Structure formats: C-alpha cells, structure tokens
Amino acid sequence: MQIIQACTGILSLDAQHSRDTAITENPDNATSTSHQESKSHHRFWAQNRTLDISITSNFPSFKELVKESILTWAPHINLTLRFVEGNEGVIRIIDTPDALERNGHWSAIGTDALLIPSHVPTIQIHRRLRQSDLGPTILHMFGHALGLEHAHQHPDANIDWHLPNLYKGYGEIGYSRNQVLEYILPKQRSAYTQLVPYDKCSIMHFPFPKEVIFNDIEYGYCDELSDGDIKAISAIYPVAS
C-alpha cells in the first residue's frame, strides 16, 4: 500500500476572524447571517482582484514550473495573477526539500491567507517530487489558494473507507488520526459543497489505493484540471464574455 499524495489545506483556527476577513474581502462570502454558523462561509477573493504571488526558492526551474502551473488557472478566472519579487505577495510560496515537514505540502484556503503574518509563507511545496507529480501538486495547492477545498471530502463522494488501513497508510507518512479526520474523511454539508459538486476527476481529489477502501475501488491520480474544476472555478470567478 502506497499513499502517493498528501497535503493540508489549512483553515484558520479563529473561525470568526476568518469569516470577518473573508466577508470584508468579498461580501458574497457570507453564507449565513447566524452568528452560530460562523464556520459556514466561503473564502473566495474579491471579483476581478489582482492577486500578487511571490515565490521563495533558490531553484529557478522550480520557480518557473510554479508560475507555469499557476497560470493554468488564469484563463478560467477573472482574477489577475501577478508575480512579484521578494516576500511581497498576498500568496507567498516557499519550497522545502523535506517531504515530511508538515507533511510536505500545505496551503491556506483562499482569504485565510490574509490572516497569516506577511513574513510567513501561505503555501509550502515539497520540491523533490518527481517532475510528473510536481506540476499537478502545484495546481492542487493553488486551487486551495483560490478558495477550493478537498474534493474527496465532499459528502457526496460516498467513499467506503477501510479506516484501519487508512490510518495506517497515512500514519506512515506522518499523519495523526486527527489529521486524517481533518484532511481525508468527509465533511458535513455546507454552502461550499452545495456550490461545488463532487468531482472524482478534480485536481482537488487525492488518489487512493484500493487497500484503504472496502469495495476495492481505486481512485486514480488526477494530474490536470478537470472539466468539473473549470466549470466550478469559472462559476466562482466568472470571466466577462
């Protein structure tokens, strides 16, 4: 059994601050007027915003691949993606050689990046992946930066998990049981899951070996934006026709 992808899409621990920041950025992020439902909000950027992106890496080829992969999203959104030098980006990307450092890859979800101090990265990517895996990983991580969540956690995924094997497999790459619950197992229905349908082929979906699923269904590796990804992100950030 081999777990071949793992990342953490990091949500702010301060749900109310996250909600307030998201709504200040884009009032349409409010999905409820109930104070008790402060966790129920989108984290999408303001329409037609310029999103500054900085990349910290000593490897020019890595930086170029990051830019190339991120720009794959550009034709499908109304945001202007602008690459800036130094640490000036709203989205700040850093590389790491260590696959197990905080599980290798992580990203703030959408506007939660605004809650992170300006000297701290908002995305980390493990650069020592195979070249064929690095581009899709960057696509996935920038999907989080645009406000997308994990597709495999959609309640309509209906994946029949073999939990002992799932915990074992992810434990071998440093995940705790709480992290499996947070980043792998299904979420409750929300405004987000109503807006973005389940898509088995989404770049936001992890691959899973059949050993972690009771009915022996294997979920393959998604290495490009699916039609569903393009439809969803185009609805969130519609490009003027």
mmCIF file with all atom_site columns, N, CA and C in Angstrom, residues 65-89:
data_model
loop_
_atom_site.group_PDB
_atom_site.id
_atom_site.type_symbol
_atom_site.label_atom_id
_atom_site.label_alt_id
_atom_site.label_comp_id
_atom_site.label_asym_id
_atom_site.label_entity_id
_atom_site.label_seq_id
_atom_site.pdbx_PDB_ins_code
_atom_site.Cartn_x
_atom_site.Cartn_y
_atom_site.Cartn_z
_atom_site.occupancy
_atom_site.B_iso_or_equiv
_atom_site.pdbx_formal_charge
_atom_site.auth_seq_id
_atom_site.auth_comp_id
_atom_site.auth_asym_id
_atom_site.auth_atom_id
_atom_site.pdbx_PDB_model_num
ATOM 1  N N  . LEU A 1 65 ? 8.360   26.466 -12.967 1.00 0.00 ? 65 LEU A N  1
ATOM 2  C CA . LEU A 1 65 ? 7.288   25.475 -13.002 1.00 0.00 ? 65 LEU A CA 1
ATOM 3  C C  . LEU A 1 65 ? 6.108   25.927 -12.152 1.00 0.00 ? 65 LEU A C  1
ATOM 4  N N  . VAL A 1 66 ? 6.384   26.555 -11.011 1.00 0.00 ? 66 VAL A N  1
ATOM 5  C CA . VAL A 1 66 ? 5.308   27.090 -10.177 1.00 0.00 ? 66 VAL A CA 1
ATOM 6  C C  . VAL A 1 66 ? 4.499   28.117 -10.965 1.00 0.00 ? 66 VAL A C  1
ATOM 7  N N  . LYS A 1 67 ? 5.191   29.040 -11.614 1.00 0.00 ? 67 LYS A N  1
ATOM 8  C CA . LYS A 1 67 ? 4.490   30.065 -12.394 1.00 0.00 ? 67 LYS A CA 1
ATOM 9  C C  . LYS A 1 67 ? 3.664   29.440 -13.516 1.00 0.00 ? 67 LYS A C  1
ATOM 10 N N  . GLU A 1 68 ? 4.287   28.537 -14.246 1.00 0.00 ? 68 GLU A N  1
ATOM 11 C CA . GLU A 1 68 ? 3.609   27.894 -15.372 1.00 0.00 ? 68 GLU A CA 1
ATOM 12 C C  . GLU A 1 68 ? 2.361   27.146 -14.907 1.00 0.00 ? 68 GLU A C  1
ATOM 13 N N  . SER A 1 69 ? 2.475   26.435 -13.801 1.00 0.00 ? 69 SER A N  1
ATOM 14 C CA . SER A 1 69 ? 1.342   25.648 -13.303 1.00 0.00 ? 69 SER A CA 1
ATOM 15 C C  . SER A 1 69 ? 0.225   26.552 -12.799 1.00 0.00 ? 69 SER A C  1
ATOM 16 N N  . ILE A 1 70 ? 0.582   27.578 -12.054 1.00 0.00 ? 70 ILE A N  1
ATOM 17 C CA . ILE A 1 70 ? -0.426  28.503 -11.531 1.00 0.00 ? 70 ILE A CA 1
ATOM 18 C C  . ILE A 1 70 ? -1.198  29.163 -12.663 1.00 0.00 ? 70 ILE A C  1
ATOM 19 N N  . LEU A 1 71 ? -0.490  29.538 -13.719 1.00 0.00 ? 71 LEU A N  1
ATOM 20 C CA . LEU A 1 71 ? -1.140  30.236 -14.830 1.00 0.00 ? 71 LEU A CA 1
ATOM 21 C C  . LEU A 1 71 ? -2.105  29.340 -15.601 1.00 0.00 ? 71 LEU A C  1
ATOM 22 N N  . THR A 1 72 ? -2.078  28.036 -15.343 1.00 0.00 ? 72 THR A N  1
ATOM 23 C CA . THR A 1 72 ? -3.076  27.146 -15.934 1.00 0.00 ? 72 THR A CA 1
ATOM 24 C C  . THR A 1 72 ? -4.483  27.527 -15.488 1.00 0.00 ? 72 THR A C  1
ATOM 25 N N  . TRP A 1 73 ? -4.597  28.079 -14.275 1.00 0.00 ? 73 TRP A N  1
ATOM 26 C CA . TRP A 1 73 ? -5.893  28.518 -13.762 1.00 0.00 ? 73 TRP A CA 1
ATOM 27 C C  . TRP A 1 73 ? -6.360  29.815 -14.423 1.00 0.00 ? 73 TRP A C  1
ATOM 28 N N  . ALA A 1 74 ? -5.430  30.630 -14.911 1.00 0.00 ? 74 ALA A N  1
ATOM 29 C CA . ALA A 1 74 ? -5.721  32.012 -15.291 1.00 0.00 ? 74 ALA A CA 1
ATOM 30 C C  . ALA A 1 74 ? -6.833  32.182 -16.326 1.00 0.00 ? 74 ALA A C  1
ATOM 31 N N  . PRO A 1 75 ? -6.901  31.363 -17.389 1.00 0.00 ? 75 PRO A N  1
ATOM 32 C CA . PRO A 1 75 ? -7.958  31.595 -18.386 1.00 0.00 ? 75 PRO A CA 1
ATOM 33 C C  . PRO A 1 75 ? -9.376  31.376 -17.866 1.00 0.00 ? 75 PRO A C  1
ATOM 34 N N  . HIS A 1 76 ? -9.493  30.745 -16.710 1.00 0.00 ? 76 HIS A N  1
ATOM 35 C CA . HIS A 1 76 ? -10.807 30.334 -16.213 1.00 0.00 ? 76 HIS A CA 1
ATOM 36 C C  . HIS A 1 76 ? -11.309 31.206 -15.065 1.00 0.00 ? 76 HIS A C  1
ATOM 37 N N  . ILE A 1 77 ? -10.580 32.262 -14.720 1.00 0.00 ? 77 ILE A N  1
ATOM 38 C CA . ILE A 1 77 ? -10.949 33.114 -13.591 1.00 0.00 ? 77 ILE A CA 1
ATOM 39 C C  . ILE A 1 77 ? -10.819 34.579 -13.988 1.00 0.00 ? 77 ILE A C  1
ATOM 40 N N  . ASN A 1 78 ? -11.519 35.445 -13.247 1.00 0.00 ? 78 ASN A N  1
ATOM 41 C CA . ASN A 1 78 ? -11.429 36.875 -13.536 1.00 0.00 ? 78 ASN A CA 1
ATOM 42 C C  . ASN A 1 78 ? -10.387 37.592 -12.681 1.00 0.00 ? 78 ASN A C  1
ATOM 43 N N  . LEU A 1 79 ? -9.588  36.841 -11.941 1.00 0.00 ? 79 LEU A N  1
ATOM 44 C CA . LEU A 1 79 ? -8.505  37.434 -11.159 1.00 0.00 ? 79 LEU A CA 1
ATOM 45 C C  . LEU A 1 79 ? -7.293  37.673 -12.049 1.00 0.00 ? 79 LEU A C  1
ATOM 46 N N  . THR A 1 80 ? -6.541  38.716 -11.734 1.00 0.00 ? 80 THR A N  1
ATOM 47 C CA . THR A 1 80 ? -5.252  38.947 -12.381 1.00 0.00 ? 80 THR A CA 1
ATOM 48 C C  . THR A 1 80 ? -4.169  38.366 -11.489 1.00 0.00 ? 80 THR A C  1
ATOM 49 N N  . LEU A 1 81 ? -3.435  37.387 -11.991 1.00 0.00 ? 81 LEU A N  1
ATOM 50 C CA . LEU A 1 81 ? -2.373  36.738 -11.219 1.00 0.00 ? 81 LEU A CA 1
ATOM 51 C C  . LEU A 1 81 ? -1.060  37.428 -11.562 1.00 0.00 ? 81 LEU A C  1
ATOM 52 N N  . ARG A 1 82 ? -0.494  38.118 -10.583 1.00 0.00 ? 82 ARG A N  1
ATOM 53 C CA . ARG A 1 82 ? 0.716   38.915 -10.817 1.00 0.00 ? 82 ARG A CA 1
ATOM 54 C C  . ARG A 1 82 ? 1.847   38.405 -9.924  1.00 0.00 ? 82 ARG A C  1
ATOM 55 N N  . PHE A 1 83 ? 2.963   38.056 -10.534 1.00 0.00 ? 83 PHE A N  1
ATOM 56 C CA . PHE A 1 83 ? 4.109   37.558 -9.779  1.00 0.00 ? 83 PHE A CA 1
ATOM 57 C C  . PHE A 1 83 ? 5.001   38.727 -9.380  1.00 0.00 ? 83 PHE A C  1
ATOM 58 N N  . VAL A 1 84 ? 5.349   38.765 -8.102  1.00 0.00 ? 84 VAL A N  1
ATOM 59 C CA . VAL A 1 84 ? 6.148   39.856 -7.555  1.00 0.00 ? 84 VAL A CA 1
ATOM 60 C C  . VAL A 1 84 ? 7.388   39.282 -6.886  1.00 0.00 ? 84 VAL A C  1
ATOM 61 N N  . GLU A 1 85 ? 8.370   40.134 -6.692  1.00 0.00 ? 85 GLU A N  1
ATOM 62 C CA . GLU A 1 85 ? 9.627   39.699 -6.100  1.00 0.00 ? 85 GLU A CA 1
ATOM 63 C C  . GLU A 1 85 ? 9.571   39.744 -4.577  1.00 0.00 ? 85 GLU A C  1
ATOM 64 N N  . GLY A 1 86 ? 10.584  39.137 -3.959  1.00 0.00 ? 86 GLY A N  1
ATOM 65 C CA . GLY A 1 86 ? 10.726  39.188 -2.507  1.00 0.00 ? 86 GLY A CA 1
ATOM 66 C C  . GLY A 1 86 ? 9.605   38.458 -1.807  1.00 0.00 ? 86 GLY A C  1
ATOM 67 N N  . ASN A 1 87 ? 9.111   39.076 -0.746  1.00 0.00 ? 87 ASN A N  1
ATOM 68 C CA . ASN A 1 87 ? 8.087   38.454 0.093   1.00 0.00 ? 87 ASN A CA 1
ATOM 69 C C  . ASN A 1 87 ? 6.824   39.306 0.099   1.00 0.00 ? 87 ASN A C  1
ATOM 70 N N  . GLU A 1 88 ? 6.556   39.957 -1.043  1.00 0.00 ? 88 GLU A N  1
ATOM 71 C CA . GLU A 1 88 ? 5.502   40.962 -1.103  1.00 0.00 ? 88 GLU A CA 1
ATOM 72 C C  . GLU A 1 88 ? 4.148   40.398 -1.519  1.00 0.00 ? 88 GLU A C  1
ATOM 73 N N  . GLY A 1 89 ? 4.083   39.130 -1.825  1.00 0.00 ? 89 GLY A N  1
ATOM 74 C CA . GLY A 1 89 ? 2.830   38.572 -2.309  1.00 0.00 ? 89 GLY A CA 1
ATOM 75 C C  . GLY A 1 89 ? 1.775   38.412 -1.232  1.00 0.00 ? 89 GLY A C  1
#
